[in-house]
Amino acid sequence: MEKLYSNYHTHTFRCGHALENKDEEYVLKAIELGYKNLGFSDHGPFKNIIDPRMRMDFENGFKDYLNSILTLKEKYKDKINIHLGLEIEYIKEKDSFYKELFNNYKIEYLIIGQHMKYDEDGKKLLYFKKDDRINDFINYKNDLIDGINSGYFTYVAHPDLFFNHISKITPEIDKIIEEICLATLKKDIPLEININGEKNNKFNAIKKGNLHYPSSYFFKKANQIGNKFIFGVDAHAPSDFDKIDYDYFTHFLKETGIDENKIIKELKF
């Protein structure tokens, strides 16, 4: 695996589960490591929804996020390309909000990261309440594909997130994988190989007897279908840029049969 010089999946303290580092610390670390491009994509807010352990607040955090990233973009324009984005779920009932993000707030790109949805009262509805519940995975897949088809999203974050909640591959799981990959292929957007999943999330899944993401099984099938790919650090602290296991992901690419030229190195907005 070639050394990364771009990352578009970067969080900040505002989401409530990243470390309390200043935004500028991410920029300085990326410059130190020779990055050309750094995209901030903290968990996007929804109006009238407060979920402080998951996403920034629209009223109190979002404006500060916009001002901070745009200020850093200008300050470091001669050293690194900084881009303003969000990672956010697609919720069909809030379709007009995504247009508003682009039109009113200078957002350059959206990453779809489907973790949960909310009902009309703002109550959180988790996809994965219990392990190996096929209906949960189907709901996840359907909402993810609705988002992919909306045309708002530049790429799909951790499309194989549900692998942390399954203990074996079944024909139903195979069908879900195929539908996600075909929908993404049709829209010609990349699937993310999530570096944070390898570093922080797989061990709890394995302890429970489950598989994990990033899944070589998922990405081998995606490669056979013809998808394009992108690496995402999914950084929740500046130090995450130092912790990329290049040897692990070199082996991962060999295992899945993914050629380096299928990996998007740089996005254009």
PDB file of C-alpha atoms in Angstrom:
ATOM      1  CA  MET A   1       0.000   0.000   0.000  1.00  0.00           C
ATOM      2  CA  GLU A   2       1.327   3.400  -0.974  1.00  0.00           C
ATOM      3  CA  LYS A   3       1.702   5.992   1.736  1.00  0.00           C
ATOM      4  CA  LEU A   4      -1.363   8.229   1.960  1.00  0.00           C
ATOM      5  CA  TYR A   5      -1.121  11.858   0.982  1.00  0.00           C
ATOM      6  CA  SER A   6      -4.862  12.567   1.205  1.00  0.00           C
ATOM      7  CA  ASN A   7      -7.507  11.933   3.843  1.00  0.00           C
ATOM      8  CA  TYR A   8     -11.090  13.146   3.650  1.00  0.00           C
ATOM      9  CA  HIS A   9     -12.467  11.406   6.762  1.00  0.00           C
ATOM     10  CA  THR A  10     -11.495  13.519   9.781  1.00  0.00           C
ATOM     11  CA  HIS A  11     -13.551  14.229  12.908  1.00  0.00           C
ATOM     12  CA  THR A  12     -13.328  16.918  15.575  1.00  0.00           C
ATOM     13  CA  PHE A  13     -14.175  17.201  19.265  1.00  0.00           C
ATOM     14  CA  ARG A  14     -17.636  18.528  18.375  1.00  0.00           C
ATOM     15  CA  CYS A  15     -19.053  15.077  17.606  1.00  0.00           C
ATOM     16  CA  GLY A  16     -18.730  14.097  21.275  1.00  0.00           C
ATOM     17  CA  HIS A  17     -16.663  10.939  20.819  1.00  0.00           C
ATOM     18  CA  ALA A  18     -13.405  12.251  19.346  1.00  0.00           C
ATOM     19  CA  LEU A  19     -10.566  13.488  21.546  1.00  0.00           C
ATOM     20  CA  GLU A  20     -10.442  17.106  22.652  1.00  0.00           C
ATOM     21  CA  ASN A  21      -7.798  18.227  20.180  1.00  0.00           C
ATOM     22  CA  LYS A  22      -8.014  21.557  18.391  1.00  0.00           C
ATOM     23  CA  ASP A  23      -8.808  21.461  14.681  1.00  0.00           C
ATOM     24  CA  GLU A  24      -5.447  23.048  13.919  1.00  0.00           C
ATOM     25  CA  GLU A  25      -3.631  20.108  15.494  1.00  0.00           C
ATOM     26  CA  TYR A  26      -5.025  17.807  12.784  1.00  0.00           C
ATOM     27  CA  VAL A  27      -3.763  20.216  10.132  1.00  0.00           C
ATOM     28  CA  LEU A  28      -0.283  20.462  11.625  1.00  0.00           C
ATOM     29  CA  LYS A  29       0.008  16.685  11.932  1.00  0.00           C
ATOM     30  CA  ALA A  30      -1.083  16.193   8.330  1.00  0.00           C
ATOM     31  CA  ILE A  31       1.466  18.761   7.135  1.00  0.00           C
ATOM     32  CA  GLU A  32       4.182  17.096   9.224  1.00  0.00           C
ATOM     33  CA  LEU A  33       3.454  13.762   7.530  1.00  0.00           C
ATOM     34  CA  GLY A  34       3.488  15.246   4.039  1.00  0.00           C
ATOM     35  CA  TYR A  35      -0.227  15.211   3.252  1.00  0.00           C
ATOM     36  CA  LYS A  36      -1.371  17.259   0.260  1.00  0.00           C
ATOM     37  CA  ASN A  37      -5.090  17.122   1.081  1.00  0.00           C
ATOM     38  CA  LEU A  38      -7.001  17.094   4.347  1.00  0.00           C
ATOM     39  CA  GLY A  39     -10.781  16.955   4.424  1.00  0.00           C
ATOM     40  CA  PHE A  40     -12.682  17.581   7.641  1.00  0.00           C
ATOM     41  CA  SER A  41     -15.895  15.536   7.782  1.00  0.00           C
ATOM     42  CA  ASP A  42     -17.197  15.595  11.320  1.00  0.00           C
ATOM     43  CA  HIS A  43     -20.552  13.955  12.054  1.00  0.00           C
ATOM     44  CA  GLY A  44     -23.093  16.311  10.570  1.00  0.00           C
ATOM     45  CA  PRO A  45     -25.899  17.876  12.581  1.00  0.00           C
ATOM     46  CA  PHE A  46     -29.619  17.701  11.964  1.00  0.00           C
ATOM     47  CA  LYS A  47     -31.927  20.532  12.884  1.00  0.00           C
ATOM     48  CA  ASN A  48     -33.901  19.971  16.090  1.00  0.00           C
ATOM     49  CA  ILE A  49     -31.944  16.794  16.947  1.00  0.00           C
ATOM     50  CA  ILE A  50     -29.573  16.736  19.916  1.00  0.00           C
ATOM     51  CA  ASP A  51     -27.307  13.681  20.133  1.00  0.00           C
ATOM     52  CA  PRO A  52     -24.171  14.905  21.945  1.00  0.00           C
ATOM     53  CA  ARG A  53     -22.290  11.592  21.928  1.00  0.00           C
ATOM     54  CA  MET A  54     -22.754  11.142  18.197  1.00  0.00           C
ATOM     55  CA  ARG A  55     -22.866  14.455  16.322  1.00  0.00           C
ATOM     56  CA  MET A  56     -22.324  18.162  16.611  1.00  0.00           C
ATOM     57  CA  ASP A  57     -25.265  20.352  17.582  1.00  0.00           C
ATOM     58  CA  PHE A  58     -26.758  22.418  14.770  1.00  0.00           C
ATOM     59  CA  GLU A  59     -27.425  25.496  16.887  1.00  0.00           C
ATOM     60  CA  ASN A  60     -24.278  25.579  19.023  1.00  0.00           C
ATOM     61  CA  GLY A  61     -21.537  23.595  17.249  1.00  0.00           C
ATOM     62  CA  PHE A  62     -22.085  23.821  13.522  1.00  0.00           C
ATOM     63  CA  LYS A  63     -21.323  27.523  13.027  1.00  0.00           C
ATOM     64  CA  ASP A  64     -18.100  27.176  15.019  1.00  0.00           C
ATOM     65  CA  TYR A  65     -17.099  24.160  12.893  1.00  0.00           C
ATOM     66  CA  LEU A  66     -17.675  26.058   9.655  1.00  0.00           C
ATOM     67  CA  ASN A  67     -15.752  29.131  10.813  1.00  0.00           C
ATOM     68  CA  SER A  68     -12.852  27.093  12.167  1.00  0.00           C
ATOM     69  CA  ILE A  69     -12.291  24.934   9.084  1.00  0.00           C
ATOM     70  CA  LEU A  70     -12.700  27.829   6.644  1.00  0.00           C
ATOM     71  CA  THR A  71     -10.206  29.884   8.677  1.00  0.00           C
ATOM     72  CA  LEU A  72      -7.683  27.030   8.629  1.00  0.00           C
ATOM     73  CA  LYS A  73      -8.267  26.528   4.906  1.00  0.00           C
ATOM     74  CA  GLU A  74      -7.154  30.093   4.274  1.00  0.00           C
ATOM     75  CA  LYS A  75      -4.351  30.121   6.852  1.00  0.00           C
ATOM     76  CA  TYR A  76      -2.613  27.019   5.489  1.00  0.00           C
ATOM     77  CA  LYS A  77      -3.514  27.339   1.797  1.00  0.00           C
ATOM     78  CA  ASP A  78       0.164  27.442   0.791  1.00  0.00           C
ATOM     79  CA  LYS A  79       0.979  24.231   2.685  1.00  0.00           C
ATOM     80  CA  ILE A  80      -2.029  21.918   2.322  1.00  0.00           C
ATOM     81  CA  ASN A  81      -5.417  21.774   0.628  1.00  0.00           C
ATOM     82  CA  ILE A  82      -8.106  21.775   3.320  1.00  0.00           C
ATOM     83  CA  HIS A  83     -11.677  20.834   2.420  1.00  0.00           C
ATOM     84  CA  LEU A  84     -14.910  21.340   4.338  1.00  0.00           C
ATOM     85  CA  GLY A  85     -17.203  18.330   4.509  1.00  0.00           C
ATOM     86  CA  LEU A  86     -19.433  16.257   6.746  1.00  0.00           C
ATOM     87  CA  GLU A  87     -20.026  12.596   7.416  1.00  0.00           C
ATOM     88  CA  ILE A  88     -23.767  12.189   7.766  1.00  0.00           C
ATOM     89  CA  GLU A  89     -26.564   9.654   7.507  1.00  0.00           C
ATOM     90  CA  TYR A  90     -29.145   9.849   4.753  1.00  0.00           C
ATOM     91  CA  ILE A  91     -32.700  10.226   6.036  1.00  0.00           C
ATOM     92  CA  LYS A  92     -35.213  10.457   3.211  1.00  0.00           C
ATOM     93  CA  GLU A  93     -37.594  12.701   5.174  1.00  0.00           C
ATOM     94  CA  LYS A  94     -34.820  15.302   5.532  1.00  0.00           C
ATOM     95  CA  ASP A  95     -33.896  15.374   1.852  1.00  0.00           C
ATOM     96  CA  SER A  96     -34.055  19.157   1.481  1.00  0.00           C
ATOM     97  CA  PHE A  97     -31.536  19.603   4.309  1.00  0.00           C
ATOM     98  CA  TYR A  98     -28.725  18.133   2.198  1.00  0.00           C
ATOM     99  CA  LYS A  99     -29.335  20.725  -0.506  1.00  0.00           C
ATOM    100  CA  GLU A 100     -29.232  23.393   2.195  1.00  0.00           C
ATOM    101  CA  LEU A 101     -25.831  22.178   3.410  1.00  0.00           C
ATOM    102  CA  PHE A 102     -24.343  22.784  -0.028  1.00  0.00           C
ATOM    103  CA  ASN A 103     -26.228  25.962  -0.856  1.00  0.00           C
ATOM    104  CA  ASN A 104     -26.072  27.831   2.455  1.00  0.00           C
ATOM    105  CA  TYR A 105     -23.010  26.642   4.371  1.00  0.00           C
ATOM    106  CA  LYS A 106     -20.130  26.236   1.869  1.00  0.00           C
ATOM    107  CA  ILE A 107     -19.987  22.472   2.429  1.00  0.00           C
ATOM    108  CA  GLU A 108     -17.818  20.984  -0.334  1.00  0.00           C
ATOM    109  CA  TYR A 109     -18.654  17.318   0.085  1.00  0.00           C
ATOM    110  CA  LEU A 110     -20.675  14.810   2.067  1.00  0.00           C
ATOM    111  CA  ILE A 111     -19.669  11.286   3.046  1.00  0.00           C
ATOM    112  CA  ILE A 112     -22.529   8.913   3.740  1.00  0.00           C
ATOM    113  CA  GLY A 113     -21.914   7.038   6.989  1.00  0.00           C
ATOM    114  CA  GLN A 114     -25.092   5.206   7.874  1.00  0.00           C
ATOM    115  CA  HIS A 115     -25.037   4.553  11.655  1.00  0.00           C
ATOM    116  CA  MET A 116     -28.639   5.244  12.702  1.00  0.00           C
ATOM    117  CA  LYS A 117     -31.728   7.229  11.843  1.00  0.00           C
ATOM    118  CA  TYR A 118     -34.197   9.365  13.824  1.00  0.00           C
ATOM    119  CA  ASP A 119     -37.967   9.353  14.003  1.00  0.00           C
ATOM    120  CA  GLU A 120     -40.176  12.444  13.735  1.00  0.00           C
ATOM    121  CA  ASP A 121     -39.620  13.230  17.430  1.00  0.00           C
ATOM    122  CA  GLY A 122     -35.836  13.043  17.123  1.00  0.00           C
ATOM    123  CA  LYS A 123     -35.580   9.672  18.852  1.00  0.00           C
ATOM    124  CA  LYS A 124     -32.537   7.667  17.800  1.00  0.00           C
ATOM    125  CA  LEU A 125     -33.256   4.432  15.944  1.00  0.00           C
ATOM    126  CA  LEU A 126     -30.231   2.135  15.866  1.00  0.00           C
ATOM    127  CA  TYR A 127     -29.786  -0.296  13.002  1.00  0.00           C
ATOM    128  CA  PHE A 128     -27.881  -2.933  14.930  1.00  0.00           C
ATOM    129  CA  LYS A 129     -29.755  -3.574  18.164  1.00  0.00           C
ATOM    130  CA  LYS A 130     -28.764  -7.229  18.313  1.00  0.00           C
ATOM    131  CA  ASP A 131     -26.283  -9.335  16.383  1.00  0.00           C
ATOM    132  CA  ASP A 132     -27.243 -11.491  13.398  1.00  0.00           C
ATOM    133  CA  ARG A 133     -30.637  -9.813  12.864  1.00  0.00           C
ATOM    134  CA  ILE A 134     -31.077  -9.900   9.119  1.00  0.00           C
ATOM    135  CA  ASN A 135     -33.893  -7.328   9.133  1.00  0.00           C
ATOM    136  CA  ASP A 136     -31.523  -4.798  10.726  1.00  0.00           C
ATOM    137  CA  PHE A 137     -29.010  -5.344   7.945  1.00  0.00           C
ATOM    138  CA  ILE A 138     -31.691  -5.047   5.269  1.00  0.00           C
ATOM    139  CA  ASN A 139     -32.892  -1.739   6.769  1.00  0.00           C
ATOM    140  CA  TYR A 140     -29.298  -0.501   6.841  1.00  0.00           C
ATOM    141  CA  LYS A 141     -28.789  -1.542   3.222  1.00  0.00           C
ATOM    142  CA  ASN A 142     -32.027   0.066   2.023  1.00  0.00           C
ATOM    143  CA  ASP A 143     -31.313   3.420   3.673  1.00  0.00           C
ATOM    144  CA  LEU A 144     -27.702   3.353   2.499  1.00  0.00           C
ATOM    145  CA  ILE A 145     -28.772   2.720  -1.091  1.00  0.00           C
ATOM    146  CA  ASP A 146     -31.391   5.485  -0.883  1.00  0.00           C
ATOM    147  CA  GLY A 147     -28.564   7.820   0.126  1.00  0.00           C
ATOM    148  CA  ILE A 148     -26.266   6.594  -2.626  1.00  0.00           C
ATOM    149  CA  ASN A 149     -29.023   7.131  -5.184  1.00  0.00           C
ATOM    150  CA  SER A 150     -29.748  10.645  -3.889  1.00  0.00           C
ATOM    151  CA  GLY A 151     -26.619  11.980  -5.559  1.00  0.00           C
ATOM    152  CA  TYR A 152     -25.523  14.054  -2.567  1.00  0.00           C
ATOM    153  CA  PHE A 153     -22.579  11.914  -1.476  1.00  0.00           C
ATOM    154  CA  THR A 154     -18.979  11.789  -2.683  1.00  0.00           C
ATOM    155  CA  TYR A 155     -18.253   8.370  -1.226  1.00  0.00           C
ATOM    156  CA  VAL A 156     -19.516   5.693   1.152  1.00  0.00           C
ATOM    157  CA  ALA A 157     -17.867   5.457   4.581  1.00  0.00           C
ATOM    158  CA  HIS A 158     -17.374   1.969   6.027  1.00  0.00           C
ATOM    159  CA  PRO A 159     -20.031   0.270   3.840  1.00  0.00           C
ATOM    160  CA  ASP A 160     -19.210  -2.994   5.635  1.00  0.00           C
ATOM    161  CA  LEU A 161     -19.940  -1.546   9.097  1.00  0.00           C
ATOM    162  CA  PHE A 162     -22.536  -4.273   9.714  1.00  0.00           C
ATOM    163  CA  PHE A 163     -19.820  -6.948   9.665  1.00  0.00           C
ATOM    164  CA  ASN A 164     -19.155  -6.110  13.319  1.00  0.00           C
ATOM    165  CA  HIS A 165     -22.602  -7.577  14.032  1.00  0.00           C
ATOM    166  CA  ILE A 166     -22.597 -10.806  12.028  1.00  0.00           C
ATOM    167  CA  SER A 167     -21.028 -14.116  12.970  1.00  0.00           C
ATOM    168  CA  LYS A 168     -21.133 -15.779   9.535  1.00  0.00           C
ATOM    169  CA  ILE A 169     -21.756 -15.126   5.874  1.00  0.00           C
ATOM    170  CA  THR A 170     -25.168 -16.262   4.651  1.00  0.00           C
ATOM    171  CA  PRO A 171     -26.882 -16.004   1.241  1.00  0.00           C
ATOM    172  CA  GLU A 172     -28.868 -13.052   2.628  1.00  0.00           C
ATOM    173  CA  ILE A 173     -25.637 -11.267   3.586  1.00  0.00           C
ATOM    174  CA  ASP A 174     -24.182 -11.966   0.151  1.00  0.00           C
ATOM    175  CA  LYS A 175     -27.234 -10.363  -1.443  1.00  0.00           C
ATOM    176  CA  ILE A 176     -26.897  -7.269   0.756  1.00  0.00           C
ATOM    177  CA  ILE A 177     -23.235  -6.891  -0.206  1.00  0.00           C
ATOM    178  CA  GLU A 178     -24.044  -7.239  -3.890  1.00  0.00           C
ATOM    179  CA  GLU A 179     -26.850  -4.666  -3.779  1.00  0.00           C
ATOM    180  CA  ILE A 180     -24.653  -2.097  -1.976  1.00  0.00           C
ATOM    181  CA  CYS A 181     -21.789  -2.603  -4.415  1.00  0.00           C
ATOM    182  CA  LEU A 182     -23.982  -2.457  -7.514  1.00  0.00           C
ATOM    183  CA  ALA A 183     -25.721   0.731  -6.350  1.00  0.00           C
ATOM    184  CA  THR A 184     -22.358   2.370  -5.683  1.00  0.00           C
ATOM    185  CA  LEU A 185     -20.950   1.180  -9.004  1.00  0.00           C
ATOM    186  CA  LYS A 186     -23.932   2.654 -10.847  1.00  0.00           C
ATOM    187  CA  LYS A 187     -23.311   6.059  -9.236  1.00  0.00           C
ATOM    188  CA  ASP A 188     -19.543   5.730  -9.854  1.00  0.00           C
ATOM    189  CA  ILE A 189     -18.563   6.639  -6.293  1.00  0.00           C
ATOM    190  CA  PRO A 190     -15.914   4.849  -4.227  1.00  0.00           C
ATOM    191  CA  LEU A 191     -16.340   2.561  -1.254  1.00  0.00           C
ATOM    192  CA  GLU A 192     -14.179   3.399   1.739  1.00  0.00           C
ATOM    193  CA  ILE A 193     -11.691   0.994   3.241  1.00  0.00           C
ATOM    194  CA  ASN A 194     -11.903   2.280   6.807  1.00  0.00           C
ATOM    195  CA  ILE A 195      -8.553   2.423   8.604  1.00  0.00           C
ATOM    196  CA  ASN A 196     -10.104   3.194  11.993  1.00  0.00           C
ATOM    197  CA  GLY A 197     -12.131  -0.026  11.796  1.00  0.00           C
ATOM    198  CA  GLU A 198      -8.946  -2.065  11.749  1.00  0.00           C
ATOM    199  CA  LYS A 199      -7.319  -0.079  14.511  1.00  0.00           C
ATOM    200  CA  ASN A 200     -10.106   0.404  17.045  1.00  0.00           C
ATOM    201  CA  ASN A 201     -13.257  -1.543  16.302  1.00  0.00           C
ATOM    202  CA  LYS A 202     -12.496  -5.075  15.198  1.00  0.00           C
ATOM    203  CA  PHE A 203     -11.330  -6.419  18.554  1.00  0.00           C
ATOM    204  CA  ASN A 204     -14.658  -6.035  20.352  1.00  0.00           C
ATOM    205  CA  ALA A 205     -16.416  -7.694  17.431  1.00  0.00           C
ATOM    206  CA  ILE A 206     -13.988 -10.623  17.460  1.00  0.00           C
ATOM    207  CA  LYS A 207     -14.443 -11.042  21.227  1.00  0.00           C
ATOM    208  CA  LYS A 208     -18.161 -11.501  20.605  1.00  0.00           C
ATOM    209  CA  GLY A 209     -17.499 -14.115  17.935  1.00  0.00           C
ATOM    210  CA  ASN A 210     -18.382 -11.769  15.103  1.00  0.00           C
ATOM    211  CA  LEU A 211     -16.642 -10.771  11.916  1.00  0.00           C
ATOM    212  CA  HIS A 212     -15.378  -7.204  11.601  1.00  0.00           C
ATOM    213  CA  TYR A 213     -14.799  -4.313   9.261  1.00  0.00           C
ATOM    214  CA  PRO A 214     -12.917  -3.568   7.108  1.00  0.00           C
ATOM    215  CA  SER A 215     -13.905  -6.967   5.746  1.00  0.00           C
ATOM    216  CA  SER A 216     -11.715  -8.674   3.167  1.00  0.00           C
ATOM    217  CA  TYR A 217     -14.756 -10.745   2.172  1.00  0.00           C
ATOM    218  CA  PHE A 218     -16.827  -7.640   1.433  1.00  0.00           C
ATOM    219  CA  PHE A 219     -14.073  -5.918  -0.520  1.00  0.00           C
ATOM    220  CA  LYS A 220     -13.093  -8.988  -2.482  1.00  0.00           C
ATOM    221  CA  LYS A 221     -16.681  -9.165  -3.762  1.00  0.00           C
ATOM    222  CA  ALA A 222     -16.700  -5.396  -4.391  1.00  0.00           C
ATOM    223  CA  ASN A 223     -13.513  -5.740  -6.412  1.00  0.00           C
ATOM    224  CA  GLN A 224     -15.025  -8.546  -8.479  1.00  0.00           C
ATOM    225  CA  ILE A 225     -18.097  -6.387  -9.151  1.00  0.00           C
ATOM    226  CA  GLY A 226     -15.841  -3.563 -10.351  1.00  0.00           C
ATOM    227  CA  ASN A 227     -16.082  -0.913  -7.660  1.00  0.00           C
ATOM    228  CA  LYS A 228     -13.595   1.857  -6.987  1.00  0.00           C
ATOM    229  CA  PHE A 229     -12.139   2.424  -3.522  1.00  0.00           C
ATOM    230  CA  ILE A 230     -10.717   5.061  -1.218  1.00  0.00           C
ATOM    231  CA  PHE A 231      -8.887   4.811   2.085  1.00  0.00           C
ATOM    232  CA  GLY A 232     -10.310   6.807   5.000  1.00  0.00           C
ATOM    233  CA  VAL A 233      -8.354   7.316   8.211  1.00  0.00           C
ATOM    234  CA  ASP A 234     -11.576   8.144  10.072  1.00  0.00           C
ATOM    235  CA  ALA A 235      -9.376  10.159  12.406  1.00  0.00           C
ATOM    236  CA  HIS A 236     -10.688  10.983  15.870  1.00  0.00           C
ATOM    237  CA  ALA A 237      -7.342  12.383  17.045  1.00  0.00           C
ATOM    238  CA  PRO A 238      -4.308  13.795  15.201  1.00  0.00           C
ATOM    239  CA  SER A 239      -2.263  10.812  16.391  1.00  0.00           C
ATOM    240  CA  ASP A 240      -4.464   8.539  14.244  1.00  0.00           C
ATOM    241  CA  PHE A 241      -2.453   9.664  11.225  1.00  0.00           C
ATOM    242  CA  ASP A 242       0.639   8.141  12.865  1.00  0.00           C
ATOM    243  CA  LYS A 243      -1.028   4.792  13.557  1.00  0.00           C
ATOM    244  CA  ILE A 244      -1.782   3.537  10.053  1.00  0.00           C
ATOM    245  CA  ASP A 245      -0.605  -0.051   9.703  1.00  0.00           C
ATOM    246  CA  TYR A 246       0.646   0.027   6.126  1.00  0.00           C
ATOM    247  CA  ASP A 247       1.805  -3.577   6.288  1.00  0.00           C
ATOM    248  CA  TYR A 248      -1.681  -4.721   7.330  1.00  0.00           C
ATOM    249  CA  PHE A 249      -3.369  -2.897   4.478  1.00  0.00           C
ATOM    250  CA  THR A 250      -0.763  -4.045   1.952  1.00  0.00           C
ATOM    251  CA  HIS A 251      -1.760  -7.590   2.901  1.00  0.00           C
ATOM    252  CA  PHE A 252      -5.447  -6.580   2.811  1.00  0.00           C
ATOM    253  CA  LEU A 253      -5.137  -5.396  -0.788  1.00  0.00           C
ATOM    254  CA  LYS A 254      -3.393  -8.598  -1.815  1.00  0.00           C
ATOM    255  CA  GLU A 255      -6.039 -10.700  -0.063  1.00  0.00           C
ATOM    256  CA  THR A 256      -8.887  -8.890  -1.811  1.00  0.00           C
ATOM    257  CA  GLY A 257      -7.166  -8.631  -5.183  1.00  0.00           C
ATOM    258  CA  ILE A 258      -7.546  -4.845  -5.255  1.00  0.00           C
ATOM    259  CA  ASP A 259      -4.993  -3.158  -7.475  1.00  0.00           C
ATOM    260  CA  GLU A 260      -3.572   0.166  -6.274  1.00  0.00           C
ATOM    261  CA  ASN A 261      -4.822   1.887  -9.431  1.00  0.00           C
ATOM    262  CA  LYS A 262      -8.413   1.192  -8.327  1.00  0.00           C
ATOM    263  CA  ILE A 263      -7.897   3.319  -5.217  1.00  0.00           C
ATOM    264  CA  ILE A 264      -8.799   6.998  -5.469  1.00  0.00           C
ATOM    265  CA  LYS A 265      -5.806   8.992  -4.223  1.00  0.00           C
ATOM    266  CA  GLU A 266      -7.243  12.481  -4.554  1.00  0.00           C
ATOM    267  CA  LEU A 267     -10.773  13.895  -4.819  1.00  0.00           C
ATOM    268  CA  LYS A 268     -11.778  16.914  -6.857  1.00  0.00           C
ATOM    269  CA  PHE A 269     -14.582  19.203  -5.691  1.00  0.00           C
TER     270      PHE A 269
END
